[in-house]
PDB file of C-alpha atoms in Angstrom:
ATOM      1  CA  MET A 108       0.000   0.000   0.000  1.00  0.00           C
ATOM      2  CA  SER A 109       1.492   3.347  -0.994  1.00  0.00           C
ATOM      3  CA  LYS A 110       1.781   6.304   1.361  1.00  0.00           C
ATOM      4  CA  HIS A 111      -0.864   8.157  -0.641  1.00  0.00           C
ATOM      5  CA  SER A 112      -3.413   5.342  -0.233  1.00  0.00           C
ATOM      6  CA  LYS A 113      -3.156   5.221   3.561  1.00  0.00           C
ATOM      7  CA  THR A 114      -5.920   6.723   5.633  1.00  0.00           C
ATOM      8  CA  GLU A 115      -5.389   9.739   7.864  1.00  0.00           C
ATOM      9  CA  ALA A 116      -5.610   7.501  10.922  1.00  0.00           C
ATOM     10  CA  GLU A 117      -2.947   5.134   9.570  1.00  0.00           C
ATOM     11  CA  LEU A 118      -0.618   7.984   8.710  1.00  0.00           C
ATOM     12  CA  ASP A 119      -1.150   9.464  12.163  1.00  0.00           C
ATOM     13  CA  ALA A 120      -0.310   6.120  13.802  1.00  0.00           C
ATOM     14  CA  ILE A 121       2.886   5.800  11.738  1.00  0.00           C
ATOM     15  CA  PHE A 122       3.828   9.375  12.604  1.00  0.00           C
ATOM     16  CA  GLN A 123       3.288   8.835  16.334  1.00  0.00           C
ATOM     17  CA  GLN A 124       5.367   5.647  16.221  1.00  0.00           C
ATOM     18  CA  ARG A 125       8.220   7.598  14.660  1.00  0.00           C
ATOM     19  CA  ILE A 126       7.945  10.058  17.541  1.00  0.00           C
ATOM     20  CA  GLU A 127       8.038   7.204  20.058  1.00  0.00           C
ATOM     21  CA  ASP A 128      11.081   5.742  18.284  1.00  0.00           C
ATOM     22  CA  GLU A 129      12.893   9.083  18.689  1.00  0.00           C
ATOM     23  CA  GLN A 130      13.115   9.662  14.926  1.00  0.00           C
ATOM     24  CA  LYS A 131      13.415  13.258  13.804  1.00  0.00           C
ATOM     25  CA  ILE A 132      10.586  14.650  11.695  1.00  0.00           C
ATOM     26  CA  GLU A 133      11.921  16.525   8.662  1.00  0.00           C
ATOM     27  CA  PRO A 134      10.203  19.213   6.515  1.00  0.00           C
ATOM     28  CA  LYS A 135       9.187  16.884   3.668  1.00  0.00           C
ATOM     29  CA  ASP A 136       7.858  14.160   5.977  1.00  0.00           C
ATOM     30  CA  TRP A 137       4.136  13.701   6.459  1.00  0.00           C
ATOM     31  CA  MET A 138       2.918  15.283   9.700  1.00  0.00           C
ATOM     32  CA  PRO A 139      -0.515  16.043  11.191  1.00  0.00           C
ATOM     33  CA  ASP A 140      -1.710  19.558  10.475  1.00  0.00           C
ATOM     34  CA  THR A 141      -2.122  20.161  14.216  1.00  0.00           C
ATOM     35  CA  TYR A 142       1.559  19.191  14.752  1.00  0.00           C
ATOM     36  CA  ARG A 143       2.599  21.664  12.058  1.00  0.00           C
ATOM     37  CA  LYS A 144       0.467  24.447  13.544  1.00  0.00           C
ATOM     38  CA  ASN A 145       1.736  23.755  17.054  1.00  0.00           C
ATOM     39  CA  LEU A 146       5.318  23.967  15.818  1.00  0.00           C
ATOM     40  CA  ILE A 147       4.691  27.201  13.913  1.00  0.00           C
ATOM     41  CA  ARG A 148       3.190  28.733  17.062  1.00  0.00           C
ATOM     42  CA  GLN A 149       6.039  27.665  19.350  1.00  0.00           C
ATOM     43  CA  MET A 150       8.935  28.276  16.959  1.00  0.00           C
ATOM     44  CA  SER A 151       7.692  31.664  15.771  1.00  0.00           C
ATOM     45  CA  GLN A 152       7.056  32.727  19.370  1.00  0.00           C
ATOM     46  CA  HIS A 153      10.629  31.708  20.143  1.00  0.00           C
ATOM     47  CA  ALA A 154      11.942  33.682  17.139  1.00  0.00           C
ATOM     48  CA  HIS A 155       9.878  36.752  18.044  1.00  0.00           C
ATOM     49  CA  SER A 156      11.211  36.591  21.610  1.00  0.00           C
ATOM     50  CA  GLU A 157      14.814  36.594  20.415  1.00  0.00           C
ATOM     51  CA  VAL A 158      14.232  39.629  18.188  1.00  0.00           C
ATOM     52  CA  ILE A 159      12.076  41.674  20.589  1.00  0.00           C
ATOM     53  CA  GLY A 160      14.510  40.770  23.367  1.00  0.00           C
ATOM     54  CA  THR A 161      17.250  42.797  21.692  1.00  0.00           C
ATOM     55  CA  GLN A 162      15.365  46.038  22.370  1.00  0.00           C
ATOM     56  CA  PRO A 163      15.906  46.472  26.154  1.00  0.00           C
ATOM     57  CA  GLU A 164      19.581  45.494  25.847  1.00  0.00           C
ATOM     58  CA  GLY A 165      20.240  47.401  22.633  1.00  0.00           C
ATOM     59  CA  ASN A 166      19.063  50.527  24.431  1.00  0.00           C
ATOM     60  CA  TRP A 167      21.985  50.164  26.871  1.00  0.00           C
ATOM     61  CA  ILE A 168      24.853  49.663  24.407  1.00  0.00           C
ATOM     62  CA  THR A 169      25.754  53.377  24.276  1.00  0.00           C
ATOM     63  CA  ARG A 170      25.357  53.693  28.057  1.00  0.00           C
ATOM     64  CA  ALA A 171      27.499  50.722  29.095  1.00  0.00           C
ATOM     65  CA  PRO A 172      30.101  51.727  31.720  1.00  0.00           C
ATOM     66  CA  SER A 173      33.197  50.798  29.699  1.00  0.00           C
ATOM     67  CA  LEU A 174      34.352  50.098  26.152  1.00  0.00           C
ATOM     68  CA  ARG A 175      34.678  46.410  27.001  1.00  0.00           C
ATOM     69  CA  ARG A 176      31.134  46.294  28.309  1.00  0.00           C
ATOM     70  CA  LYS A 177      29.872  48.014  25.160  1.00  0.00           C
ATOM     71  CA  ALA A 178      31.620  45.433  22.969  1.00  0.00           C
ATOM     72  CA  VAL A 179      30.327  42.498  25.019  1.00  0.00           C
ATOM     73  CA  LEU A 180      26.743  43.780  25.046  1.00  0.00           C
ATOM     74  CA  LEU A 181      26.885  44.556  21.325  1.00  0.00           C
ATOM     75  CA  ALA A 182      28.064  40.989  20.628  1.00  0.00           C
ATOM     76  CA  LYS A 183      25.235  39.636  22.771  1.00  0.00           C
ATOM     77  CA  VAL A 184      22.610  41.638  20.880  1.00  0.00           C
ATOM     78  CA  GLN A 185      24.073  40.411  17.593  1.00  0.00           C
ATOM     79  CA  ASP A 186      23.871  36.827  18.862  1.00  0.00           C
ATOM     80  CA  GLU A 187      20.215  37.227  19.828  1.00  0.00           C
ATOM     81  CA  SER A 188      19.398  38.685  16.398  1.00  0.00           C
ATOM     82  CA  GLY A 189      21.097  35.679  14.844  1.00  0.00           C
ATOM     83  CA  HIS A 190      19.015  33.335  16.983  1.00  0.00           C
ATOM     84  CA  GLY A 191      15.893  34.988  15.608  1.00  0.00           C
ATOM     85  CA  LEU A 192      17.200  34.442  12.080  1.00  0.00           C
ATOM     86  CA  TYR A 193      17.889  30.731  12.679  1.00  0.00           C
ATOM     87  CA  LEU A 194      14.440  30.227  14.159  1.00  0.00           C
ATOM     88  CA  TYR A 195      12.562  32.173  11.477  1.00  0.00           C
ATOM     89  CA  SER A 196      14.399  30.129   8.840  1.00  0.00           C
ATOM     90  CA  ALA A 197      13.550  26.884  10.628  1.00  0.00           C
ATOM     91  CA  THR A 198       9.894  27.930  10.933  1.00  0.00           C
ATOM     92  CA  GLU A 199       9.726  28.680   7.201  1.00  0.00           C
ATOM     93  CA  THR A 200      10.456  24.993   6.500  1.00  0.00           C
ATOM     94  CA  LEU A 201       6.909  24.339   7.749  1.00  0.00           C
ATOM     95  CA  GLY A 202       5.424  26.203   4.771  1.00  0.00           C
ATOM     96  CA  VAL A 203       4.869  29.620   6.317  1.00  0.00           C
ATOM     97  CA  SER A 204       6.554  32.763   4.972  1.00  0.00           C
ATOM     98  CA  ARG A 205       8.678  35.209   6.946  1.00  0.00           C
ATOM     99  CA  SER A 206       6.274  38.005   6.053  1.00  0.00           C
ATOM    100  CA  GLU A 207       3.364  36.040   7.549  1.00  0.00           C
ATOM    101  CA  LEU A 208       5.303  35.494  10.767  1.00  0.00           C
ATOM    102  CA  ILE A 209       6.228  39.179  11.056  1.00  0.00           C
ATOM    103  CA  ALA A 210       2.666  40.279  10.310  1.00  0.00           C
ATOM    104  CA  ALA A 211       1.341  38.008  13.090  1.00  0.00           C
ATOM    105  CA  LEU A 212       3.799  39.535  15.548  1.00  0.00           C
ATOM    106  CA  GLN A 213       2.918  43.081  14.613  1.00  0.00           C
ATOM    107  CA  ASP A 214      -0.864  42.611  14.722  1.00  0.00           C
ATOM    108  CA  GLY A 215      -0.657  40.899  18.112  1.00  0.00           C
ATOM    109  CA  SER A 216      -1.916  37.463  17.054  1.00  0.00           C
ATOM    110  CA  ALA A 217       1.517  35.926  17.746  1.00  0.00           C
ATOM    111  CA  LYS A 218       3.098  36.152  21.193  1.00  0.00           C
ATOM    112  CA  TYR A 219       6.631  36.473  22.523  1.00  0.00           C
ATOM    113  CA  ALA A 220       8.151  35.967  25.970  1.00  0.00           C
ATOM    114  CA  SER A 221       6.411  38.157  28.536  1.00  0.00           C
ATOM    115  CA  ILE A 222       9.728  39.104  30.183  1.00  0.00           C
ATOM    116  CA  PHE A 223      10.592  41.496  27.362  1.00  0.00           C
ATOM    117  CA  ASN A 224       7.675  43.757  28.211  1.00  0.00           C
ATOM    118  CA  TYR A 225       9.428  44.859  31.391  1.00  0.00           C
ATOM    119  CA  PRO A 226      11.638  47.979  31.218  1.00  0.00           C
ATOM    120  CA  ALA A 227      15.424  47.814  31.626  1.00  0.00           C
ATOM    121  CA  GLN A 228      15.924  50.785  33.929  1.00  0.00           C
ATOM    122  CA  THR A 229      19.537  50.470  35.124  1.00  0.00           C
ATOM    123  CA  TRP A 230      22.874  48.924  34.183  1.00  0.00           C
ATOM    124  CA  GLY A 231      22.174  46.338  36.865  1.00  0.00           C
ATOM    125  CA  ASP A 232      19.261  45.165  34.735  1.00  0.00           C
ATOM    126  CA  MET A 233      21.746  44.150  32.028  1.00  0.00           C
ATOM    127  CA  GLY A 234      23.279  41.788  34.561  1.00  0.00           C
ATOM    128  CA  ALA A 235      19.918  40.478  35.750  1.00  0.00           C
ATOM    129  CA  ILE A 236      18.667  39.926  32.209  1.00  0.00           C
ATOM    130  CA  GLY A 237      21.789  38.023  31.186  1.00  0.00           C
ATOM    131  CA  TRP A 238      21.845  35.959  34.369  1.00  0.00           C
ATOM    132  CA  LEU A 239      18.144  35.317  35.013  1.00  0.00           C
ATOM    133  CA  VAL A 240      16.438  35.690  31.631  1.00  0.00           C
ATOM    134  CA  ASP A 241      19.079  33.892  29.591  1.00  0.00           C
ATOM    135  CA  GLY A 242      19.527  31.452  32.459  1.00  0.00           C
ATOM    136  CA  ALA A 243      15.817  30.595  32.342  1.00  0.00           C
ATOM    137  CA  ALA A 244      16.061  30.317  28.552  1.00  0.00           C
ATOM    138  CA  ILE A 245      18.900  27.787  28.870  1.00  0.00           C
ATOM    139  CA  VAL A 246      16.914  25.662  31.323  1.00  0.00           C
ATOM    140  CA  ASN A 247      14.052  25.597  28.827  1.00  0.00           C
ATOM    141  CA  GLN A 248      16.085  25.249  25.650  1.00  0.00           C
ATOM    142  CA  VAL A 249      18.593  22.529  26.529  1.00  0.00           C
ATOM    143  CA  SER A 250      15.850  19.913  26.210  1.00  0.00           C
ATOM    144  CA  LEU A 251      14.744  21.485  22.914  1.00  0.00           C
ATOM    145  CA  GLN A 252      17.949  20.172  21.377  1.00  0.00           C
ATOM    146  CA  ARG A 253      16.103  16.840  21.482  1.00  0.00           C
ATOM    147  CA  THR A 254      12.786  18.159  20.166  1.00  0.00           C
ATOM    148  CA  SER A 255      11.121  15.969  17.556  1.00  0.00           C
ATOM    149  CA  TYR A 256      11.317  18.422  14.647  1.00  0.00           C
ATOM    150  CA  GLY A 257      14.740  18.225  13.030  1.00  0.00           C
ATOM    151  CA  PRO A 258      15.319  21.858  11.935  1.00  0.00           C
ATOM    152  CA  TYR A 259      14.235  23.145  15.350  1.00  0.00           C
ATOM    153  CA  ALA A 260      16.451  20.699  17.236  1.00  0.00           C
ATOM    154  CA  ARG A 261      19.503  21.515  15.120  1.00  0.00           C
ATOM    155  CA  SER A 262      19.049  25.273  15.448  1.00  0.00           C
ATOM    156  CA  MET A 263      18.950  24.904  19.232  1.00  0.00           C
ATOM    157  CA  VAL A 264      22.446  23.394  19.432  1.00  0.00           C
ATOM    158  CA  ARG A 265      24.231  26.624  18.523  1.00  0.00           C
ATOM    159  CA  ILE A 266      21.675  28.795  20.298  1.00  0.00           C
ATOM    160  CA  CYS A 267      22.206  26.973  23.604  1.00  0.00           C
ATOM    161  CA  LYS A 268      25.991  27.323  23.342  1.00  0.00           C
ATOM    162  CA  GLU A 269      25.690  31.063  22.812  1.00  0.00           C
ATOM    163  CA  GLU A 270      23.064  31.492  25.525  1.00  0.00           C
ATOM    164  CA  SER A 271      25.441  29.912  28.042  1.00  0.00           C
ATOM    165  CA  PHE A 272      27.927  32.706  27.344  1.00  0.00           C
ATOM    166  CA  HIS A 273      25.154  35.285  27.736  1.00  0.00           C
ATOM    167  CA  GLN A 274      24.221  33.854  31.113  1.00  0.00           C
ATOM    168  CA  ARG A 275      27.832  33.997  32.309  1.00  0.00           C
ATOM    169  CA  GLN A 276      28.208  37.551  31.040  1.00  0.00           C
ATOM    170  CA  GLY A 277      25.140  38.646  33.011  1.00  0.00           C
ATOM    171  CA  TYR A 278      26.263  36.855  36.166  1.00  0.00           C
ATOM    172  CA  GLN A 279      29.690  38.463  35.904  1.00  0.00           C
ATOM    173  CA  VAL A 280      28.028  41.893  35.848  1.00  0.00           C
ATOM    174  CA  MET A 281      26.040  40.941  38.951  1.00  0.00           C
ATOM    175  CA  ILE A 282      29.184  39.701  40.748  1.00  0.00           C
ATOM    176  CA  GLU A 283      31.010  42.965  40.100  1.00  0.00           C
ATOM    177  CA  LEU A 284      28.046  45.015  41.312  1.00  0.00           C
ATOM    178  CA  ALA A 285      27.407  42.827  44.362  1.00  0.00           C
ATOM    179  CA  GLN A 286      31.073  42.993  45.386  1.00  0.00           C
ATOM    180  CA  GLY A 287      31.362  46.723  44.679  1.00  0.00           C
ATOM    181  CA  SER A 288      30.271  49.739  46.671  1.00  0.00           C
ATOM    182  CA  SER A 289      27.125  49.765  48.795  1.00  0.00           C
ATOM    183  CA  LYS A 290      25.392  51.719  46.035  1.00  0.00           C
ATOM    184  CA  GLN A 291      26.404  49.124  43.434  1.00  0.00           C
ATOM    185  CA  LYS A 292      25.206  46.276  45.659  1.00  0.00           C
ATOM    186  CA  CYS A 293      21.853  48.017  46.071  1.00  0.00           C
ATOM    187  CA  LEU A 294      21.681  48.322  42.285  1.00  0.00           C
ATOM    188  CA  ALA A 295      22.217  44.554  41.941  1.00  0.00           C
ATOM    189  CA  GLN A 296      19.605  43.794  44.610  1.00  0.00           C
ATOM    190  CA  ASP A 297      17.053  46.063  42.962  1.00  0.00           C
ATOM    191  CA  SER A 298      17.548  44.400  39.562  1.00  0.00           C
ATOM    192  CA  LEU A 299      17.278  40.937  41.130  1.00  0.00           C
ATOM    193  CA  ASN A 300      14.064  41.911  42.916  1.00  0.00           C
ATOM    194  CA  ARG A 301      12.433  43.201  39.729  1.00  0.00           C
ATOM    195  CA  PHE A 302      13.500  40.484  37.284  1.00  0.00           C
ATOM    196  CA  TYR A 303      13.300  37.350  39.435  1.00  0.00           C
ATOM    197  CA  TRP A 304       9.515  36.960  39.308  1.00  0.00           C
ATOM    198  CA  PRO A 305       9.077  37.755  35.578  1.00  0.00           C
ATOM    199  CA  ALA A 306      11.891  35.264  34.865  1.00  0.00           C
ATOM    200  CA  LEU A 307       9.868  32.524  36.600  1.00  0.00           C
ATOM    201  CA  MET A 308       6.852  33.467  34.471  1.00  0.00           C
ATOM    202  CA  MET A 309       8.895  32.762  31.318  1.00  0.00           C
ATOM    203  CA  PHE A 310       8.175  29.052  31.772  1.00  0.00           C
ATOM    204  CA  GLY A 311       4.499  29.694  31.132  1.00  0.00           C
ATOM    205  CA  PRO A 312       1.383  28.822  33.119  1.00  0.00           C
ATOM    206  CA  HIS A 313       0.966  25.735  35.293  1.00  0.00           C
ATOM    207  CA  ASP A 314       0.762  22.575  33.204  1.00  0.00           C
ATOM    208  CA  SER A 315      -2.867  22.093  34.220  1.00  0.00           C
ATOM    209  CA  GLU A 316      -3.710  25.480  32.698  1.00  0.00           C
ATOM    210  CA  SER A 317      -1.541  25.336  29.579  1.00  0.00           C
ATOM    211  CA  ALA A 318      -3.477  25.015  26.331  1.00  0.00           C
ATOM    212  CA  HIS A 319      -0.613  23.394  24.424  1.00  0.00           C
ATOM    213  CA  SER A 320       1.568  21.443  26.875  1.00  0.00           C
ATOM    214  CA  ALA A 321      -0.211  18.073  26.634  1.00  0.00           C
ATOM    215  CA  LYS A 322      -0.002  17.829  22.839  1.00  0.00           C
ATOM    216  CA  SER A 323       3.516  19.243  22.757  1.00  0.00           C
ATOM    217  CA  MET A 324       4.624  16.580  25.235  1.00  0.00           C
ATOM    218  CA  LYS A 325       2.865  13.807  23.292  1.00  0.00           C
ATOM    219  CA  TRP A 326       4.651  14.835  20.099  1.00  0.00           C
ATOM    220  CA  LYS A 327       7.919  15.452  21.976  1.00  0.00           C
ATOM    221  CA  ILE A 328       8.046  19.020  20.713  1.00  0.00           C
ATOM    222  CA  LYS A 329       8.530  19.792  24.398  1.00  0.00           C
ATOM    223  CA  ARG A 330      10.445  17.242  26.461  1.00  0.00           C
ATOM    224  CA  GLU A 331       9.795  18.628  29.940  1.00  0.00           C
ATOM    225  CA  THR A 332       6.812  20.361  31.535  1.00  0.00           C
ATOM    226  CA  ASN A 333       6.490  24.034  32.475  1.00  0.00           C
ATOM    227  CA  ASP A 334       6.303  23.296  36.195  1.00  0.00           C
ATOM    228  CA  TYR A 335       9.285  20.926  36.131  1.00  0.00           C
ATOM    229  CA  LEU A 336      11.459  23.478  34.333  1.00  0.00           C
ATOM    230  CA  ARG A 337      10.367  26.316  36.630  1.00  0.00           C
ATOM    231  CA  GLN A 338      11.213  24.220  39.711  1.00  0.00           C
ATOM    232  CA  LYS A 339      14.604  23.365  38.245  1.00  0.00           C
ATOM    233  CA  PHE A 340      15.334  27.059  37.725  1.00  0.00           C
ATOM    234  CA  ILE A 341      14.192  27.985  41.247  1.00  0.00           C
ATOM    235  CA  ASP A 342      16.425  25.308  42.777  1.00  0.00           C
ATOM    236  CA  GLN A 343      19.561  26.249  40.842  1.00  0.00           C
ATOM    237  CA  THR A 344      19.150  29.981  41.431  1.00  0.00           C
ATOM    238  CA  VAL A 345      19.229  29.734  45.242  1.00  0.00           C
ATOM    239  CA  SER A 346      22.959  29.020  45.485  1.00  0.00           C
ATOM    240  CA  GLN A 347      23.714  31.661  42.848  1.00  0.00           C
ATOM    241  CA  ILE A 348      21.943  34.326  44.908  1.00  0.00           C
ATOM    242  CA  GLU A 349      23.753  33.156  48.051  1.00  0.00           C
ATOM    243  CA  PHE A 350      27.125  33.450  46.295  1.00  0.00           C
ATOM    244  CA  LEU A 351      26.315  37.027  45.326  1.00  0.00           C
ATOM    245  CA  GLY A 352      25.536  37.821  48.938  1.00  0.00           C
ATOM    246  CA  LEU A 353      22.130  39.220  47.975  1.00  0.00           C
ATOM    247  CA  GLU A 354      18.758  38.653  49.621  1.00  0.00           C
ATOM    248  CA  HIS A 355      16.435  36.210  47.920  1.00  0.00           C
ATOM    249  CA  PRO A 356      13.310  37.989  46.604  1.00  0.00           C
ATOM    250  CA  ASP A 357      11.073  35.131  47.753  1.00  0.00           C
ATOM    251  CA  LYS A 358      10.728  35.436  51.517  1.00  0.00           C
ATOM    252  CA  ASN A 359       8.667  32.232  51.646  1.00  0.00           C
ATOM    253  CA  LEU A 360      11.374  30.104  50.014  1.00  0.00           C
ATOM    254  CA  LYS A 361      12.012  26.964  52.063  1.00  0.00           C
ATOM    255  CA  TRP A 362      13.770  23.655  51.421  1.00  0.00           C
ATOM    256  CA  ASN A 363      11.368  20.689  51.373  1.00  0.00           C
ATOM    257  CA  GLU A 364      13.283  17.580  52.392  1.00  0.00           C
ATOM    258  CA  GLU A 365      10.486  15.238  51.353  1.00  0.00           C
ATOM    259  CA  ARG A 366      10.203  16.702  47.844  1.00  0.00           C
ATOM    260  CA  GLY A 367      13.904  17.326  47.433  1.00  0.00           C
ATOM    261  CA  HIS A 368      13.098  20.798  46.105  1.00  0.00           C
ATOM    262  CA  TYR A 369      12.492  24.310  47.370  1.00  0.00           C
ATOM    263  CA  ASP A 370       8.939  25.354  48.116  1.00  0.00           C
ATOM    264  CA  SER A 371       8.262  28.866  46.835  1.00  0.00           C
ATOM    265  CA  SER A 372       5.592  31.533  46.674  1.00  0.00           C
ATOM    266  CA  GLU A 373       2.850  31.388  44.065  1.00  0.00           C
ATOM    267  CA  LEU A 374       3.389  33.736  41.144  1.00  0.00           C
ATOM    268  CA  ASP A 375       1.117  36.663  40.356  1.00  0.00           C
ATOM    269  CA  TRP A 376      -0.743  35.020  37.488  1.00  0.00           C
ATOM    270  CA  ASP A 377      -2.995  38.044  37.011  1.00  0.00           C
ATOM    271  CA  GLU A 378       0.122  40.020  36.148  1.00  0.00           C
ATOM    272  CA  PHE A 379       1.335  37.257  33.828  1.00  0.00           C
ATOM    273  CA  TYR A 380      -1.883  37.164  31.806  1.00  0.00           C
ATOM    274  CA  ALA A 381      -2.132  40.948  31.745  1.00  0.00           C
ATOM    275  CA  VAL A 382       1.341  41.184  30.189  1.00  0.00           C
ATOM    276  CA  ILE A 383       0.696  38.313  27.756  1.00  0.00           C
ATOM    277  CA  ASN A 384      -2.512  40.005  26.630  1.00  0.00           C
ATOM    278  CA  GLY A 385      -0.768  43.271  25.810  1.00  0.00           C
ATOM    279  CA  ASN A 386      -1.063  45.240  29.031  1.00  0.00           C
ATOM    280  CA  GLY A 387       2.503  45.138  30.318  1.00  0.00           C
ATOM    281  CA  HIS A 388       4.751  48.131  30.876  1.00  0.00           C
ATOM    282  CA  CYS A 389       6.323  48.049  27.419  1.00  0.00           C
ATOM    283  CA  ASN A 390       4.055  45.961  25.133  1.00  0.00           C
ATOM    284  CA  ARG A 391       3.044  48.839  22.885  1.00  0.00           C
ATOM    285  CA  GLN A 392       6.519  50.358  22.883  1.00  0.00           C
ATOM    286  CA  ARG A 393       8.157  47.078  21.835  1.00  0.00           C
ATOM    287  CA  ILE A 394       5.769  46.465  18.931  1.00  0.00           C
ATOM    288  CA  GLN A 395       5.796  50.086  17.776  1.00  0.00           C
ATOM    289  CA  HIS A 396       9.602  50.036  17.683  1.00  0.00           C
ATOM    290  CA  HIS A 397       9.559  46.771  15.729  1.00  0.00           C
ATOM    291  CA  ILE A 398       7.078  48.153  13.184  1.00  0.00           C
ATOM    292  CA  LYS A 399       9.132  51.347  12.778  1.00  0.00           C
ATOM    293  CA  ALA A 400      12.374  49.415  12.222  1.00  0.00           C
ATOM    294  CA  HIS A 401      10.639  47.013   9.837  1.00  0.00           C
ATOM    295  CA  GLU A 402       9.230  49.846   7.745  1.00  0.00           C
ATOM    296  CA  GLU A 403      12.537  51.715   7.665  1.00  0.00           C
ATOM    297  CA  GLY A 404      14.255  48.546   6.460  1.00  0.00           C
ATOM    298  CA  THR A 405      11.878  48.019   3.526  1.00  0.00           C
ATOM    299  CA  TRP A 406      14.321  49.559   1.046  1.00  0.00           C
ATOM    300  CA  VAL A 407      17.045  47.126   2.151  1.00  0.00           C
ATOM    301  CA  ARG A 408      14.823  44.092   1.547  1.00  0.00           C
ATOM    302  CA  GLU A 409      13.711  45.468  -1.807  1.00  0.00           C
ATOM    303  CA  ALA A 410      17.314  46.150  -2.833  1.00  0.00           C
ATOM    304  CA  MET A 411      18.329  42.606  -1.865  1.00  0.00           C
ATOM    305  CA  ALA A 412      15.448  41.148  -3.896  1.00  0.00           C
ATOM    306  CA  ALA A 413      16.317  43.308  -6.919  1.00  0.00           C
ATOM    307  CA  TYR A 414      19.986  42.306  -6.691  1.00  0.00           C
ATOM    308  CA  LYS A 415      19.050  38.620  -6.492  1.00  0.00           C
ATOM    309  CA  ASN A 416      16.681  38.875  -9.486  1.00  0.00           C
ATOM    310  CA  LYS A 417      19.366  40.691 -11.477  1.00  0.00           C
ATOM    311  CA  HIS A 418      21.826  37.858 -10.997  1.00  0.00           C
ATOM    312  CA  ILE A 419      19.210  35.198 -11.763  1.00  0.00           C
ATOM    313  CA  LYS A 420      18.441  36.920 -15.074  1.00  0.00           C
ATOM    314  CA  ALA A 421      22.165  37.241 -15.829  1.00  0.00           C
ATOM    315  CA  GLN A 422      22.625  33.497 -15.274  1.00  0.00           C
ATOM    316  CA  HIS A 423      19.751  32.696 -17.649  1.00  0.00           C
ATOM    317  CA  VAL A 424      21.249  34.934 -20.343  1.00  0.00           C
ATOM    318  CA  ALA A 425      24.623  33.258 -19.940  1.00  0.00           C
TER     319      ALA A 425
END
């Protein structure tokens, strides 16, 4: 029986068996439409987050305290832009165009990580973002190197390597501030206090309330649950905060011997959903800036297309 004569149910069963056998799904392979749509949602959201995430840090490049810090931050922003490029390219293998993805971001129908709708107010925030935000991203993304969709998994290998440098860069900034003057230590504590809770929200809602987690786990798009990853991040961050000599923002944090994990305060989920739905501190600012930059770059994209067409025509003539 040929592939084309199989029923939808048979194809779905074969597909799921490939998932169970840890085979990578490639762009030309048959896949359920719901699997494709789920991937487009997750991968484009990831790409949007990388690109929008350059805004708060890019705003601090000219205000970094030294030439070395400017160079390091500039390299980090370039890395994040590259991550967006990898992920947009990988998403396009699913049959969706870059212009469609950008349009969905700009009209609000596509989401990005809620953390990037919080303002970066001080240089200490550059440390907190690198340490906490990129640290949370690493916890989430390491397992994505084993995600079931081949192009996504392969793009995550380089991204995770670069994110590990970003996390170390941010933590180094926090160490220098925490070990500096009393004013610098206060700056580090303030940044930790403001970015700790939004960083925990990056892992998404509780698994019981997530609209996509169950299917993503079944298809091994996601390998670990939101709550598991959040707990892992909470546990590993405790010793990092202790090393800095800063106070932990969660005053209810307590080691649970029976669970083998830290018990922590419940997050402000009203705040989380408000930010996700467009009512954070910087939602409108982030999208407006993206639209402005996109429109100002139109001539570059048109020039690139004209140059490419010119060479294609020249090859045909030859």
